[in-house]
Coordinates of C-alpha atoms and ligand atoms in Angstrom, one line a residue:
M1 CA 0.0 0.0 0.0
T2 CA 1.4 3.4 -0.9
K3 CA 1.9 5.7 2.1
K4 CA 0.0 9.0 2.4
R5 CA 2.4 11.9 1.7
L6 CA 2.8 15.2 3.5
T7 CA 4.7 18.1 2.0
I8 CA 6.5 20.4 4.4
L9 CA 7.6 23.8 3.0
Q10 CA 10.5 25.3 4.8
L11 CA 10.7 29.1 4.2
Y12 CA 14.0 30.8 3.6
P13 CA 16.3 28.2 5.3
R14 CA 19.3 30.2 3.9
D15 CA 18.6 33.5 5.6
M16 CA 16.0 32.7 8.3
N17 CA 17.3 29.8 10.4
I18 CA 19.0 30.5 13.7
Y19 CA 19.3 29.1 17.3
G20 CA 18.4 25.6 16.2
D21 CA 15.3 26.4 14.1
H22 CA 16.3 23.8 11.5
G23 CA 15.5 21.2 14.2
N24 CA 11.8 22.1 13.9
M25 CA 11.9 20.7 10.3
L26 CA 13.8 17.5 11.4
V27 CA 11.4 16.8 14.2
L28 CA 8.3 17.4 12.1
K29 CA 9.7 15.2 9.4
R30 CA 10.6 12.3 11.7
R31 CA 7.3 12.5 13.7
A32 CA 5.3 12.6 10.5
Q33 CA 7.2 9.4 9.5
W34 CA 6.4 7.8 12.8
H35 CA 2.8 8.6 12.3
G36 CA 3.0 6.7 9.0
F37 CA 3.5 9.4 6.4
D38 CA 5.8 9.6 3.5
V39 CA 7.4 13.1 3.9
R40 CA 8.6 15.5 1.2
V41 CA 10.5 18.6 2.4
V42 CA 10.7 21.6 0.0
E43 CA 13.2 24.3 0.8
Y44 CA 12.1 27.7 -0.5
N45 CA 14.6 30.6 -0.8
P46 CA 14.1 34.0 -2.5
G47 CA 13.4 33.5 -6.2
D48 CA 12.5 29.8 -6.0
T49 CA 9.3 28.5 -7.6
F50 CA 6.5 28.2 -5.0
P51 CA 5.4 24.6 -4.8
E52 CA 1.8 23.6 -5.9
T53 CA 1.3 21.3 -3.0
V54 CA 1.9 22.4 0.6
D55 CA 0.7 20.7 3.7
I56 CA 2.7 22.4 6.4
V57 CA 4.7 25.6 6.4
L58 CA 7.7 26.2 8.6
G59 CA 9.8 29.3 9.1
G60 CA 12.6 30.4 11.4
G61 CA 14.2 33.5 12.9
G62 CA 17.0 35.7 11.6
Q63 CA 19.1 38.8 12.0
D64 CA 17.5 42.1 10.9
S65 CA 19.7 41.9 7.8
G66 CA 18.3 38.5 7.0
Q67 CA 14.8 39.9 7.3
D68 CA 15.8 42.7 4.9
K69 CA 17.1 40.1 2.4
I70 CA 13.9 38.1 2.2
Q71 CA 11.4 40.9 2.6
Q72 CA 10.5 41.5 -1.1
D73 CA 10.2 37.8 -1.9
L74 CA 8.1 37.3 1.2
L75 CA 5.7 40.1 0.2
S76 CA 5.5 38.5 -3.3
I77 CA 4.4 35.1 -1.9
G78 CA 2.2 36.7 0.9
P79 CA -1.1 36.2 -1.0
R80 CA -0.3 32.5 -1.5
L81 CA 0.6 32.1 2.2
R82 CA -2.6 33.9 3.3
K83 CA -4.7 31.7 0.9
L84 CA -3.1 28.6 2.4
A85 CA -3.8 29.9 5.9
D86 CA -7.4 30.5 4.9
D87 CA -7.6 26.9 3.6
G88 CA -6.5 25.7 7.1
V89 CA -2.9 24.8 6.3
P90 CA -1.0 24.6 9.5
M91 CA 2.1 26.8 9.9
L92 CA 4.8 27.4 12.5
V93 CA 6.8 30.6 12.2
I94 CA 9.5 31.6 14.7
C95 CA 10.8 35.0 15.7
G96 CA 12.0 36.9 12.6
L97 CA 9.4 35.3 10.4
Y98 CA 6.8 35.5 13.1
Q99 CA 7.4 39.3 13.1
L100 CA 7.1 39.4 9.3
F101 CA 3.9 37.4 9.3
G102 CA 2.6 40.5 11.1
T103 CA 2.2 43.9 9.6
F104 CA 5.7 45.3 10.1
F105 CA 8.9 45.3 12.1
K106 CA 10.5 48.7 12.9
T107 CA 14.2 48.0 13.6
Q108 CA 16.6 49.6 16.1
D109 CA 18.0 51.9 13.4
G110 CA 14.5 53.1 12.5
H111 CA 13.7 51.4 9.2
V112 CA 10.5 49.5 8.7
I113 CA 10.4 46.0 7.3
K114 CA 7.0 45.4 6.0
G115 CA 5.3 42.1 6.7
I116 CA 2.4 40.1 5.0
G117 CA -0.2 41.0 7.7
L118 CA -1.3 37.4 8.2
F119 CA -1.2 38.2 12.0
D120 CA -2.7 41.5 13.0
I121 CA 0.3 42.4 15.1
E122 CA 3.1 45.0 15.0
T123 CA 6.7 44.9 16.2
V124 CA 9.0 47.7 17.2
A125 CA 12.6 47.2 18.3
G126 CA 13.0 48.0 22.0
P127 CA 16.0 49.5 23.8
E128 CA 17.4 46.1 24.9
R129 CA 17.4 42.6 23.6
L130 CA 15.1 40.1 25.3
I131 CA 17.3 37.1 25.8
G132 CA 17.1 33.8 27.7
N133 CA 15.3 30.6 28.4
I134 CA 11.5 31.0 28.6
V135 CA 8.5 28.9 29.7
T136 CA 4.9 29.8 28.8
K137 CA 1.6 28.2 29.4
S138 CA -1.1 27.4 26.8
D139 CA -4.5 25.8 27.0
D140 CA -3.9 23.6 23.9
F141 CA -0.3 22.5 24.4
G142 CA 0.4 22.7 28.2
D143 CA 3.7 24.4 29.2
I144 CA 5.8 25.4 26.2
V145 CA 9.6 25.6 26.7
G146 CA 12.1 27.4 24.6
Y147 CA 14.8 30.1 24.2
E148 CA 14.3 33.7 23.1
N149 CA 16.6 36.3 21.6
H150 CA 15.0 39.4 20.0
S151 CA 15.1 43.2 19.9
G152 CA 11.6 43.4 18.6
Q153 CA 8.7 43.9 20.9
T154 CA 5.5 42.6 19.4
F155 CA 2.1 43.8 20.3
L156 CA -1.1 41.9 19.4
R157 CA -3.9 44.1 18.1
A158 CA -7.4 43.7 19.5
G159 CA -8.8 40.2 19.0
V160 CA -5.6 38.4 18.2
A161 CA -5.0 35.3 20.4
P162 CA -1.6 34.7 21.9
L163 CA 0.0 31.2 21.7
G164 CA 0.7 31.3 25.5
T165 CA 1.1 33.4 28.6
V166 CA 4.5 33.9 30.1
I167 CA 5.5 32.0 33.2
R168 CA 9.2 32.9 33.0
G169 CA 10.9 35.1 30.4
A170 CA 9.8 38.1 28.3
G171 CA 7.6 36.8 25.5
N172 CA 6.2 39.1 22.9
N173 CA 7.3 42.4 24.5
G174 CA 8.2 41.9 28.2
Q175 CA 5.3 44.2 29.2
D176 CA 2.1 42.3 28.7
E177 CA 2.0 38.6 29.6
F178 CA 1.6 37.3 26.1
E179 CA 3.9 35.1 23.9
G180 CA 3.3 34.4 20.3
A181 CA 0.1 34.6 18.2
R182 CA -2.5 32.3 16.6
H183 CA -4.6 32.8 13.5
A184 CA -6.5 29.9 11.9
N185 CA -4.0 27.0 12.0
V186 CA -1.0 29.3 12.0
I187 CA 1.3 29.6 15.1
G188 CA 3.8 32.4 15.5
S189 CA 6.2 32.3 18.4
Y190 CA 9.5 33.8 19.7
L191 CA 10.7 30.4 20.9
H192 CA 13.8 28.9 19.4
G193 CA 15.7 26.1 20.9
S194 CA 14.6 24.2 18.7
L195 CA 11.0 24.5 19.8
L196 CA 9.5 21.2 18.5
P197 CA 12.0 18.7 20.0
K198 CA 11.0 19.9 23.5
N199 CA 7.3 20.5 22.6
P200 CA 6.2 17.4 20.6
A201 CA 2.5 18.3 21.3
I202 CA 2.9 21.2 18.9
A203 CA 4.6 19.0 16.3
D204 CA 1.8 16.4 16.5
W205 CA -0.9 19.1 16.3
L206 CA 0.7 20.5 13.1
I207 CA 0.8 17.0 11.6
E208 CA -2.8 16.2 12.7
R209 CA -4.1 19.5 11.2
A210 CA -2.2 18.8 7.9
A211 CA -3.4 15.1 7.7
V212 CA -7.0 16.0 8.3
N213 CA -6.8 18.8 5.7
R214 CA -5.5 16.5 3.0
Y215 CA -6.9 13.1 3.9
G216 CA -9.9 13.8 6.2
T217 CA -8.5 11.7 9.1
F218 CA -5.5 11.2 11.3
T219 CA -4.7 8.1 13.2
P220 CA -1.8 8.9 15.5
A221 CA 0.9 6.4 16.4
T222 CA 2.4 6.4 19.9
P223 CA 6.0 7.7 19.6
D224 CA 8.4 7.0 22.4
D225 CA 8.7 10.4 23.9
R226 CA 11.1 9.6 26.8
F227 CA 13.9 11.8 25.5
A228 CA 11.6 14.7 24.7
K229 CA 10.2 14.5 28.2
L230 CA 13.7 14.6 29.7
A231 CA 14.7 17.5 27.5
R232 CA 11.6 19.4 28.6
E233 CA 12.2 18.7 32.3
H234 CA 15.8 19.8 31.9
A235 CA 15.0 22.9 29.9
I236 CA 12.3 24.0 32.4
K237 CA 14.8 23.9 35.3
R238 CA 17.5 25.9 33.4
P239 CA 18.1 29.5 34.8
R240 CA 16.9 32.3 32.6
Ligands
LIG495 N1 15.9 40.4 14.1 C1 14.7 40.2 14.9 C2 14.9 40.8 16.3 O1 16.0 41.1 16.7 C3 14.4 38.7 15.0 C4 15.5 38.0 15.8 C5 15.3 36.5 15.8 O2 14.8 36.0 14.8 N2 15.9 35.8 16.7 O3 13.9 41.1 16.9

């Protein structure tokens, strides 16, 4: 019997891929295989052809200069990404791409990098970088563990749901208690680390959403998560 296939689109791995973000792709791929899928990973860099078939979109963080580099291309594929989001395609975007899935990021030196406005959020660089280990709490995924390093302070406009509320760390801006954002099946977050190895519940949710979209059903396997549990416990105990 041929296996069902899922296609993961990795956005801008050349320019937007720091603090272990590549690990999100590795975990998603392996867990999807454990759940019985054949997995195809498509790397998309500026100027590439946008694939016809996309089941999950992943994107990472980057320096301000990396965000400058990909900005024009991102704006050009923005309508396709928004259409995929409207169709329920799950996505996970971290830090630099989380910011540019919002309306704009105004950097420390005052220039504005426009985003695709998929999230109704805005980001302005603050006086100090927000750096360190972070733990947040979410209704859907329990405690979420990661590492943050950003100058941007992100504010959710009215009606935008956060991914979690901060237990320890700064989160979106260090002022309100929010971390990340959600819209349809799209998750934005500041958490690097990588995020998914220590938070397999989020990985499985992305896979489940993708499988239901394409095939109508999802029958989960029961992966051995002992190492993920140990990694989580260890990370939660680390000092900020
Ligand atoms: N350059 C952005 C900032 O400093 C994003 C950083 C990141 O992706 N880690 O806020």
